[in-house]
PDB file of C-alpha atoms in Angstrom:
ATOM      1  CA  UNK A  17      -0.561  92.368 -42.194  1.00 47.00           C
ATOM      2  CA  UNK A  18       1.901  92.354 -45.027  1.00 50.00           C
ATOM      3  CA  UNK A  19       1.470  89.827 -47.784  1.00 53.00           C
ATOM      4  CA  UNK A  20       4.237  87.272 -48.026  1.00 54.00           C
ATOM      5  CA  UNK A  21       6.185  87.169 -51.257  1.00 54.00           C
ATOM      6  CA  UNK A  22       7.007  83.724 -52.516  1.00 55.00           C
ATOM      7  CA  UNK A  23      10.537  83.315 -53.863  1.00 57.00           C
ATOM      8  CA  UNK A  24      10.984  82.948 -57.622  1.00 55.00           C
ATOM      9  CA  UNK A  25      11.562  79.375 -58.758  1.00 57.00           C
ATOM     10  CA  UNK A  26      15.145  78.668 -59.763  1.00 57.00           C
ATOM     11  CA  UNK A  27      15.801  77.255 -63.208  1.00 54.00           C
ATOM     12  CA  UNK A  28      16.652  73.578 -63.120  1.00 59.00           C
ATOM     13  CA  UNK A  29      19.032  72.110 -65.707  1.00 56.00           C
ATOM     14  CA  UNK A  30      17.412  69.834 -68.249  1.00 57.00           C
ATOM     15  CA  UNK A  31      18.180  66.225 -67.332  1.00 58.00           C
ATOM     16  CA  UNK A  32      19.126  65.375 -70.909  1.00 61.00           C
ATOM     17  CA  UNK A  33      21.063  68.589 -71.719  1.00 56.00           C
ATOM     18  CA  UNK A  34      24.432  67.858 -73.391  1.00 59.00           C
ATOM     19  CA  UNK A  35      27.562  68.519 -71.369  1.00 61.00           C
ATOM     20  CA  UNK A  36      28.978  70.791 -74.110  1.00 65.00           C
ATOM     21  CA  UNK A  37      27.954  72.451 -77.338  1.00 66.00           C
ATOM     22  CA  UNK A  38      27.090  69.688 -79.840  1.00 71.00           C
ATOM     23  CA  UNK A  39      28.380  71.835 -82.700  1.00 75.00           C
ATOM     24  CA  UNK A  40      31.747  72.450 -81.007  1.00 75.00           C
ATOM     25  CA  UNK A  41      33.641  69.913 -83.104  1.00 78.00           C
ATOM     26  CA  UNK A  42      32.176  71.237 -86.364  1.00 79.00           C
ATOM     27  CA  UNK A  43      33.054  74.814 -85.452  1.00 83.00           C
ATOM     28  CA  UNK A  44      36.625  73.860 -84.578  1.00 84.00           C
ATOM     29  CA  UNK A  45      36.941  71.955 -87.869  1.00 83.00           C
ATOM     30  CA  UNK A  46      35.701  74.823 -90.051  1.00 86.00           C
ATOM     31  CA  UNK A  47      37.794  77.385 -88.164  1.00 88.00           C
ATOM     32  CA  UNK A  48      40.897  75.230 -88.588  1.00 88.00           C
ATOM     33  CA  UNK A  49      40.130  74.747 -92.287  1.00 86.00           C
ATOM     34  CA  UNK A  50      39.727  78.511 -92.749  1.00 87.00           C
ATOM     35  CA  UNK A  51      43.092  79.129 -91.092  1.00 86.00           C
ATOM     36  CA  UNK A  52      44.761  76.507 -93.292  1.00 87.00           C
ATOM     37  CA  UNK A  53      43.307  78.127 -96.420  1.00 84.00           C
ATOM     38  CA  UNK A  54      44.070  81.703 -95.361  1.00 84.00           C
ATOM     39  CA  UNK A  55      47.674  81.073 -94.324  1.00 85.00           C
ATOM     40  CA  UNK A  56      49.008  80.617 -97.904  1.00 84.00           C
ATOM     41  CA  UNK A  57      47.147  83.795 -98.903  1.00 81.00           C
ATOM     42  CA  UNK A  58      48.828  85.748 -96.106  1.00 79.00           C
ATOM     43  CA  UNK A  59      52.211  84.365 -97.176  1.00 80.00           C
ATOM     44  CA  UNK A  60      51.583  85.223-100.852  1.00 81.00           C
ATOM     45  CA  UNK A  61      50.657  88.826 -99.987  1.00 78.00           C
ATOM     46  CA  UNK A  62      53.567  89.173 -97.552  1.00 76.00           C
ATOM     47  CA  UNK A  63      51.099  90.209 -94.876  1.00 75.00           C
ATOM     48  CA  UNK A  64      53.072  91.066 -91.758  1.00 76.00           C
ATOM     49  CA  UNK A  65      50.923  93.043 -89.339  1.00 75.00           C
ATOM     50  CA  UNK A  66      53.674  93.286 -86.739  1.00 77.00           C
ATOM     51  CA  UNK A  67      55.688  95.566 -89.051  1.00 78.00           C
ATOM     52  CA  UNK A  68      53.320  98.400 -88.066  1.00 75.00           C
ATOM     53  CA  UNK A  69      54.705  98.301 -84.522  1.00 80.00           C
ATOM     54  CA  UNK A  70      58.359  98.501 -85.535  1.00 79.00           C
ATOM     55  CA  UNK A  71      60.005 101.582 -83.919  1.00 80.00           C
ATOM     56  CA  UNK A  72      60.964 103.229 -87.216  1.00 79.00           C
ATOM     57  CA  UNK A  73      57.477 102.705 -88.666  1.00 78.00           C
ATOM     58  CA  UNK A  74      55.786 104.079 -85.558  1.00 81.00           C
ATOM     59  CA  UNK A  75      57.860 107.257 -85.896  1.00 82.00           C
ATOM     60  CA  UNK A  76      56.930 107.667 -89.583  1.00 80.00           C
ATOM     61  CA  UNK A  77      53.235 107.143 -88.779  1.00 80.00           C
ATOM     62  CA  UNK A  78      53.347 109.604 -85.880  1.00 83.00           C
ATOM     63  CA  UNK A  79      55.063 112.269 -88.001  1.00 79.00           C
ATOM     64  CA  UNK A  80      52.527 111.791 -90.799  1.00 78.00           C
ATOM     65  CA  UNK A  81      49.538 112.115 -88.454  1.00 81.00           C
ATOM     66  CA  UNK A  82      51.105 115.096 -86.667  1.00 83.00           C
ATOM     67  CA  UNK A  83      51.301 116.946 -89.981  1.00 80.00           C
ATOM     68  CA  UNK A  84      47.486 116.890 -90.141  1.00 82.00           C
ATOM     69  CA  UNK A  85      47.314 119.607 -87.485  1.00 84.00           C
ATOM     70  CA  UNK A  86      46.574 122.450 -87.634  1.00 85.00           C
ATOM     71  CA  UNK A  87      43.886 122.240 -90.289  1.00 84.00           C
ATOM     72  CA  UNK A  88      44.143 124.673 -93.172  1.00 80.00           C
ATOM     73  CA  UNK A  89      41.027 126.858 -93.270  1.00 81.00           C
ATOM     74  CA  UNK A  90      42.022 130.196 -94.801  1.00 85.00           C
ATOM     75  CA  UNK A  91      39.479 131.935 -97.035  1.00 84.00           C
ATOM     76  CA  UNK A  92      41.217 131.204-100.348  1.00 85.00           C
ATOM     77  CA  UNK A  93      41.649 127.496 -99.599  1.00 84.00           C
ATOM     78  CA  UNK A  94      38.069 127.090 -98.339  1.00 87.00           C
ATOM     79  CA  UNK A  95      36.686 128.762-101.459  1.00 89.00           C
ATOM     80  CA  UNK A  96      38.596 126.221-103.522  1.00 87.00           C
ATOM     81  CA  UNK A  97      37.279 123.396-101.287  1.00 86.00           C
ATOM     82  CA  UNK A  98      33.666 124.520-101.748  1.00 89.00           C
ATOM     83  CA  UNK A  99      34.125 124.797-105.509  1.00 87.00           C
ATOM     84  CA  UNK A 100      35.777 121.388-105.843  1.00 85.00           C
ATOM     85  CA  UNK A 101      33.273 119.781-103.468  1.00 86.00           C
ATOM     86  CA  UNK A 102      30.448 120.925-105.707  1.00 88.00           C
ATOM     87  CA  UNK A 103      32.383 119.641-108.724  1.00 86.00           C
ATOM     88  CA  UNK A 104      32.929 116.267-107.030  1.00 85.00           C
ATOM     89  CA  UNK A 105      29.236 115.883-106.137  1.00 86.00           C
ATOM     90  CA  UNK A 106      28.270 116.937-109.656  1.00 88.00           C
ATOM     91  CA  UNK A 107      30.719 114.436-111.167  1.00 87.00           C
ATOM     92  CA  UNK A 108      29.410 111.577-109.007  1.00 87.00           C
ATOM     93  CA  UNK A 109      25.756 112.507-109.622  1.00 89.00           C
ATOM     94  CA  UNK A 110      26.167 112.889-113.377  1.00 91.00           C
ATOM     95  CA  UNK A 111      28.133 109.631-113.559  1.00 90.00           C
ATOM     96  CA  UNK A 112      25.514 107.667-111.606  1.00 91.00           C
ATOM     97  CA  UNK A 113      22.714 109.226-113.664  1.00 93.00           C
ATOM     98  CA  UNK A 114      24.363 108.084-116.895  1.00 93.00           C
ATOM     99  CA  UNK A 115      24.962 104.706-115.262  1.00 93.00           C
ATOM    100  CA  UNK A 116      21.219 104.455-114.562  1.00 93.00           C
ATOM    101  CA  UNK A 117      20.436 105.270-118.188  1.00 93.00           C
ATOM    102  CA  UNK A 118      22.702 102.362-119.133  1.00 92.00           C
ATOM    103  CA  UNK A 119      21.748  99.954-116.329  1.00 91.00           C
ATOM    104  CA  UNK A 120      17.946 100.161-116.362  1.00 89.00           C
ATOM    105  CA  UNK A 121      17.328  98.810-119.890  1.00 88.00           C
ATOM    106  CA  UNK A 122      20.100  96.233-119.525  1.00 89.00           C
ATOM    107  CA  UNK A 123      18.735  94.960-116.208  1.00 87.00           C
ATOM    108  CA  UNK A 124      15.239  94.900-117.744  1.00 83.00           C
ATOM    109  CA  UNK A 125      16.529  92.622-120.529  1.00 83.00           C
ATOM    110  CA  UNK A 126      18.594  90.490-118.140  1.00 82.00           C
ATOM    111  CA  UNK A 127      15.722  89.715-115.725  1.00 79.00           C
ATOM    112  CA  UNK A 128      14.309  86.253-116.404  1.00 75.00           C
ATOM    113  CA  UNK A 129      11.095  86.998-114.508  1.00 73.00           C
ATOM    114  CA  UNK A 130      10.126  89.529-117.202  1.00 68.00           C
ATOM    115  CA  UNK A 131      10.583  87.092-120.077  1.00 67.00           C
ATOM    116  CA  UNK A 132       7.317  86.182-121.784  1.00 61.00           C
ATOM    117  CA  UNK A 133       8.789  83.033-123.295  1.00 59.00           C
ATOM    118  CA  UNK A 134       9.874  81.828-119.828  1.00 58.00           C
ATOM    119  CA  UNK A 135       6.284  81.693-118.564  1.00 61.00           C
ATOM    120  CA  UNK A 136       6.011  78.138-119.898  1.00 62.00           C
ATOM    121  CA  UNK A 137       9.028  77.136-117.787  1.00 62.00           C
ATOM    122  CA  UNK A 138      11.569  77.038-120.620  1.00 66.00           C
ATOM    123  CA  UNK A 139      12.896  80.192-122.263  1.00 65.00           C
ATOM    124  CA  UNK A 140      13.135  80.214-126.047  1.00 65.00           C
ATOM    125  CA  UNK A 141      16.578  80.115-127.628  1.00 73.00           C
ATOM    126  CA  UNK A 142      16.675  83.664-129.022  1.00 76.00           C
ATOM    127  CA  UNK A 143      15.610  85.391-125.743  1.00 70.00           C
ATOM    128  CA  UNK A 144      18.024  83.165-123.827  1.00 74.00           C
ATOM    129  CA  UNK A 145      20.936  84.125-126.110  1.00 82.00           C
ATOM    130  CA  UNK A 146      19.982  87.811-125.839  1.00 82.00           C
ATOM    131  CA  UNK A 147      19.818  87.548-122.062  1.00 82.00           C
ATOM    132  CA  UNK A 148      23.277  85.983-121.845  1.00 85.00           C
ATOM    133  CA  UNK A 149      24.700  88.618-124.206  1.00 89.00           C
ATOM    134  CA  UNK A 150      23.300  91.357-121.972  1.00 88.00           C
ATOM    135  CA  UNK A 151      24.741  89.709-118.885  1.00 88.00           C
ATOM    136  CA  UNK A 152      28.093  89.382-120.677  1.00 90.00           C
ATOM    137  CA  UNK A 153      28.003  93.114-121.445  1.00 90.00           C
ATOM    138  CA  UNK A 154      27.379  93.873-117.772  1.00 90.00           C
ATOM    139  CA  UNK A 155      30.334  91.663-116.829  1.00 91.00           C
ATOM    140  CA  UNK A 156      32.640  93.520-119.227  1.00 91.00           C
ATOM    141  CA  UNK A 157      31.517  96.944-117.992  1.00 90.00           C
ATOM    142  CA  UNK A 158      32.026  96.231-114.310  1.00 88.00           C
ATOM    143  CA  UNK A 159      35.199  94.158-114.784  1.00 90.00           C
ATOM    144  CA  UNK A 160      37.202  97.166-116.029  1.00 89.00           C
ATOM    145  CA  UNK A 161      37.919  99.465-113.051  1.00 88.00           C
ATOM    146  CA  UNK A 162      36.850 103.072-113.295  1.00 86.00           C
ATOM    147  CA  UNK A 163      40.512 104.073-112.995  1.00 86.00           C
ATOM    148  CA  UNK A 164      41.273 102.358-116.314  1.00 89.00           C
ATOM    149  CA  UNK A 165      38.251 103.951-117.973  1.00 88.00           C
ATOM    150  CA  UNK A 166      39.393 107.341-116.620  1.00 86.00           C
ATOM    151  CA  UNK A 167      42.878 106.888-118.089  1.00 87.00           C
ATOM    152  CA  UNK A 168      41.300 106.087-121.460  1.00 88.00           C
ATOM    153  CA  UNK A 169      38.932 109.050-121.399  1.00 87.00           C
ATOM    154  CA  UNK A 170      41.615 111.466-120.187  1.00 85.00           C
ATOM    155  CA  UNK A 171      43.438 110.729-123.441  1.00 86.00           C
ATOM    156  CA  UNK A 172      40.232 111.198-125.456  1.00 86.00           C
ATOM    157  CA  UNK A 173      38.588 114.250-123.831  1.00 84.00           C
ATOM    158  CA  UNK A 174      41.527 115.643-121.866  1.00 81.00           C
ATOM    159  CA  UNK A 175      41.943 116.401-118.167  1.00 79.00           C
ATOM    160  CA  UNK A 176      38.857 117.335-116.181  1.00 79.00           C
ATOM    161  CA  UNK A 177      35.621 116.007-114.713  1.00 83.00           C
ATOM    162  CA  UNK A 178      34.255 114.755-118.052  1.00 86.00           C
ATOM    163  CA  UNK A 179      36.663 111.809-117.975  1.00 85.00           C
ATOM    164  CA  UNK A 180      35.563 111.000-114.415  1.00 85.00           C
ATOM    165  CA  UNK A 181      31.864 111.176-115.304  1.00 88.00           C
ATOM    166  CA  UNK A 182      32.280 108.769-118.230  1.00 90.00           C
ATOM    167  CA  UNK A 183      34.449 106.384-116.188  1.00 89.00           C
ATOM    168  CA  UNK A 184      31.881 106.221-113.368  1.00 90.00           C
ATOM    169  CA  UNK A 185      29.036 105.810-115.871  1.00 92.00           C
ATOM    170  CA  UNK A 186      30.497 102.716-117.544  1.00 92.00           C
ATOM    171  CA  UNK A 187      31.758 100.863-114.467  1.00 92.00           C
ATOM    172  CA  UNK A 188      28.754 101.676-112.307  1.00 92.00           C
ATOM    173  CA  UNK A 189      26.384 100.944-115.176  1.00 92.00           C
ATOM    174  CA  UNK A 190      27.650  97.360-115.127  1.00 91.00           C
ATOM    175  CA  UNK A 191      27.386  97.144-111.337  1.00 92.00           C
ATOM    176  CA  UNK A 192      23.896  98.630-111.120  1.00 92.00           C
ATOM    177  CA  UNK A 193      22.555  96.542-114.009  1.00 90.00           C
ATOM    178  CA  UNK A 194      23.823  93.305-112.488  1.00 90.00           C
ATOM    179  CA  UNK A 195      22.518  94.000-108.971  1.00 90.00           C
ATOM    180  CA  UNK A 196      19.182  95.376-110.221  1.00 89.00           C
ATOM    181  CA  UNK A 197      18.571  92.172-112.191  1.00 87.00           C
ATOM    182  CA  UNK A 198      19.421  90.017-109.159  1.00 87.00           C
ATOM    183  CA  UNK A 199      17.180  92.064-106.852  1.00 86.00           C
ATOM    184  CA  UNK A 200      14.251  91.823-109.272  1.00 83.00           C
ATOM    185  CA  UNK A 201      14.695  88.055-109.654  1.00 81.00           C
ATOM    186  CA  UNK A 202      15.125  87.345-105.935  1.00 79.00           C
ATOM    187  CA  UNK A 203      11.645  88.379-104.773  1.00 69.00           C
ATOM    188  CA  UNK A 204       8.130  87.049-105.211  1.00 70.00           C
ATOM    189  CA  UNK A 205       7.254  86.896-108.910  1.00 67.00           C
ATOM    190  CA  UNK A 206       3.706  85.502-108.762  1.00 66.00           C
ATOM    191  CA  UNK A 207       1.999  88.861-109.348  1.00 70.00           C
ATOM    192  CA  UNK A 208       4.331  89.702-112.235  1.00 71.00           C
ATOM    193  CA  UNK A 209       3.743  86.381-114.000  1.00 70.00           C
ATOM    194  CA  UNK A 210      -0.014  86.606-113.408  1.00 72.00           C
ATOM    195  CA  UNK A 211      -0.162  89.994-115.118  1.00 71.00           C
ATOM    196  CA  UNK A 212       1.846  88.777-118.118  1.00 72.00           C
ATOM    197  CA  UNK A 213      -0.263  85.605-118.438  1.00 72.00           C
ATOM    198  CA  UNK A 214      -3.359  87.793-118.599  1.00 71.00           C
ATOM    199  CA  UNK A 215      -2.087  89.888-121.487  1.00 70.00           C
ATOM    200  CA  UNK A 216      -0.031  92.544-119.727  1.00 69.00           C
ATOM    201  CA  UNK A 217       3.170  93.760-121.352  1.00 71.00           C
ATOM    202  CA  UNK A 218       6.549  93.363-119.700  1.00 73.00           C
ATOM    203  CA  UNK A 219       6.845  97.079-118.946  1.00 76.00           C
ATOM    204  CA  UNK A 220       3.407  97.155-117.299  1.00 77.00           C
ATOM    205  CA  UNK A 221       4.237  94.076-115.217  1.00 76.00           C
ATOM    206  CA  UNK A 222       7.489  95.690-114.172  1.00 77.00           C
ATOM    207  CA  UNK A 223       5.900  99.020-113.175  1.00 75.00           C
ATOM    208  CA  UNK A 224       2.792  97.670-111.399  1.00 76.00           C
ATOM    209  CA  UNK A 225       4.004  94.382-109.861  1.00 74.00           C
ATOM    210  CA  UNK A 226       7.774  94.000-109.720  1.00 78.00           C
ATOM    211  CA  UNK A 227       8.974  97.533-109.024  1.00 78.00           C
ATOM    212  CA  UNK A 228       6.715  98.413-106.031  1.00 78.00           C
ATOM    213  CA  UNK A 229       7.901  95.420-104.010  1.00 79.00           C
ATOM    214  CA  UNK A 230      11.586  96.200-104.591  1.00 81.00           C
ATOM    215  CA  UNK A 231      11.592 100.011-104.735  1.00 81.00           C
ATOM    216  CA  UNK A 232      13.142 100.535-101.288  1.00 80.00           C
ATOM    217  CA  UNK A 233      15.960  98.048-101.910  1.00 84.00           C
ATOM    218  CA  UNK A 234      16.695  99.450-105.373  1.00 86.00           C
ATOM    219  CA  UNK A 235      16.754 103.026-104.074  1.00 84.00           C
ATOM    220  CA  UNK A 236      18.997 102.115-101.147  1.00 82.00           C
ATOM    221  CA  UNK A 237      21.509 100.375-103.401  1.00 86.00           C
ATOM    222  CA  UNK A 238      21.458 103.278-105.881  1.00 88.00           C
ATOM    223  CA  UNK A 239      22.249 105.818-103.156  1.00 84.00           C
ATOM    224  CA  UNK A 240      24.991 103.506-101.868  1.00 85.00           C
ATOM    225  CA  UNK A 241      26.528 103.465-105.349  1.00 88.00           C
ATOM    226  CA  UNK A 242      26.278 107.262-105.454  1.00 86.00           C
ATOM    227  CA  UNK A 243      28.217 107.313-102.185  1.00 83.00           C
ATOM    228  CA  UNK A 244      30.802 104.953-103.722  1.00 86.00           C
ATOM    229  CA  UNK A 245      31.043 107.256-106.751  1.00 86.00           C
ATOM    230  CA  UNK A 246      31.943 110.150-104.457  1.00 84.00           C
ATOM    231  CA  UNK A 247      34.716 108.044-102.928  1.00 82.00           C
ATOM    232  CA  UNK A 248      35.862 106.917-106.368  1.00 83.00           C
ATOM    233  CA  UNK A 249      36.415 110.542-107.321  1.00 78.00           C
ATOM    234  CA  UNK A 250      39.428 110.499-104.980  1.00 76.00           C
ATOM    235  CA  UNK A 251      41.154 107.867-107.088  1.00 78.00           C
ATOM    236  CA  UNK A 252      39.980 109.403-110.355  1.00 81.00           C
ATOM    237  CA  UNK A 253      41.386 112.766-109.287  1.00 78.00           C
ATOM    238  CA  UNK A 254      44.850 111.216-109.087  1.00 76.00           C
ATOM    239  CA  UNK A 255      44.774 110.704-112.869  1.00 75.00           C
ATOM    240  CA  UNK A 256      43.540 114.200-113.642  1.00 72.00           C
ATOM    241  CA  UNK A 257      39.763 113.700-113.560  1.00 71.00           C
ATOM    242  CA  UNK A 258      39.260 116.798-111.409  1.00 71.00           C
ATOM    243  CA  UNK A 259      37.314 117.366-108.220  1.00 76.00           C
ATOM    244  CA  UNK A 260      38.488 117.051-104.624  1.00 81.00           C
ATOM    245  CA  UNK A 261      40.578 114.024-105.534  1.00 80.00           C
ATOM    246  CA  UNK A 262      42.875 116.059-107.747  1.00 81.00           C
ATOM    247  CA  UNK A 263      43.286 118.683-105.016  1.00 83.00           C
ATOM    248  CA  UNK A 264      44.043 115.909-102.520  1.00 83.00           C
ATOM    249  CA  UNK A 265      46.715 114.582-104.861  1.00 81.00           C
ATOM    250  CA  UNK A 266      48.263 118.046-105.155  1.00 83.00           C
ATOM    251  CA  UNK A 267      48.266 118.548-101.361  1.00 84.00           C
ATOM    252  CA  UNK A 268      49.873 115.150-100.757  1.00 82.00           C
ATOM    253  CA  UNK A 269      52.574 115.858-103.332  1.00 81.00           C
ATOM    254  CA  UNK A 270      53.328 119.130-101.531  1.00 82.00           C
ATOM    255  CA  UNK A 271      53.416 117.283 -98.146  1.00 80.00           C
ATOM    256  CA  UNK A 272      50.778 119.663 -96.784  1.00 82.00           C
ATOM    257  CA  UNK A 273      49.115 117.552 -94.116  1.00 83.00           C
ATOM    258  CA  UNK A 274      46.781 120.313 -92.953  1.00 86.00           C
ATOM    259  CA  UNK A 275      45.183 120.578 -96.401  1.00 85.00           C
ATOM    260  CA  UNK A 276      44.965 116.788 -96.657  1.00 86.00           C
ATOM    261  CA  UNK A 277      43.169 116.576 -93.295  1.00 88.00           C
ATOM    262  CA  UNK A 278      40.684 119.288 -94.298  1.00 89.00           C
ATOM    263  CA  UNK A 279      39.901 117.534 -97.577  1.00 87.00           C
ATOM    264  CA  UNK A 280      39.460 114.189 -95.808  1.00 87.00           C
ATOM    265  CA  UNK A 281      36.987 115.757 -93.377  1.00 89.00           C
ATOM    266  CA  UNK A 282      34.998 117.058 -96.347  1.00 87.00           C
ATOM    267  CA  UNK A 283      34.899 113.531 -97.809  1.00 84.00           C
ATOM    268  CA  UNK A 284      33.658 112.170 -94.481  1.00 86.00           C
ATOM    269  CA  UNK A 285      30.899 114.801 -94.456  1.00 87.00           C
ATOM    270  CA  UNK A 286      29.861 113.877 -98.004  1.00 83.00           C
ATOM    271  CA  UNK A 287      29.644 110.167 -97.139  1.00 80.00           C
ATOM    272  CA  UNK A 288      27.611 110.989 -94.010  1.00 84.00           C
ATOM    273  CA  UNK A 289      25.264 113.079 -96.168  1.00 83.00           C
ATOM    274  CA  UNK A 290      24.823 110.162 -98.588  1.00 78.00           C
ATOM    275  CA  UNK A 291      24.024 107.890 -95.637  1.00 79.00           C
ATOM    276  CA  UNK A 292      21.296 110.253 -94.438  1.00 83.00           C
ATOM    277  CA  UNK A 293      19.822 110.523 -97.943  1.00 78.00           C
ATOM    278  CA  UNK A 294      19.715 106.720 -98.137  1.00 73.00           C
ATOM    279  CA  UNK A 295      17.948 106.466 -94.762  1.00 77.00           C
ATOM    280  CA  UNK A 296      15.406 109.124 -95.817  1.00 81.00           C
ATOM    281  CA  UNK A 297      14.657 107.339 -99.096  1.00 75.00           C
ATOM    282  CA  UNK A 298      14.175 103.976 -97.376  1.00 72.00           C
ATOM    283  CA  UNK A 299      11.781 105.565 -94.886  1.00 76.00           C
ATOM    284  CA  UNK A 300       9.870 107.389 -97.645  1.00 77.00           C
ATOM    285  CA  UNK A 301       9.481 104.237 -99.750  1.00 67.00           C
ATOM    286  CA  UNK A 302       8.640 101.899 -96.860  1.00 64.00           C
TER     287      UNK A 302
END
């Protein structure tokens, strides 16, 4: 005799459930406000998306994309690509390394959690002034785009990767120092303050309490900035800083779409490699 299966109970609506979303009016208000605020910005930037679908513009876009095929992959060109790829990675790596040398001590000085005078709740005047001066330095460094730094250094050291390395080092030093300080201040600081209250130095508190809890986040952001430095080399190459960016500029000036497409694929591969390195570091530090 087969066992009878009782039907599943159907869900009954709650007797006091509202007829519509109670936050509907608030969402409509904020969406309308956002549109009102964004409309003048679109007008000021002359943003007209429909221009992309104009017949003449569609033809120009199609011709440009069609020039990407076939890809250029002859032996001489690929040897140059390998050489300039290595130069681009070296430029980004050296620039980020110098940026770390600049950012680490500045972020150490800018982090309030590591201030001994702030343990009482109120930082002394001299450390507070020093901290604001350091933060002001970080603002200046990251406010000037790496393209401007590259133009300056090209005049000083001449054309080549050295100008790109120095440009990346200064701009990214400001970015890394600012974000490092914010990451270190955003987490739990009880262990750090306990060590310093019991006679530990700031460096010891940083190494044994603050750094271990933020190592994965700091490493992930550093690799992300390394990835950004590789992309920045495209722009820096346009002002003579060397690397794949300069070769991309030359290919675009010669209207050689096949070379441009090959170089863009190499950039995509480099960014994918940086993404995998970031994932590996996060897993290793977890």
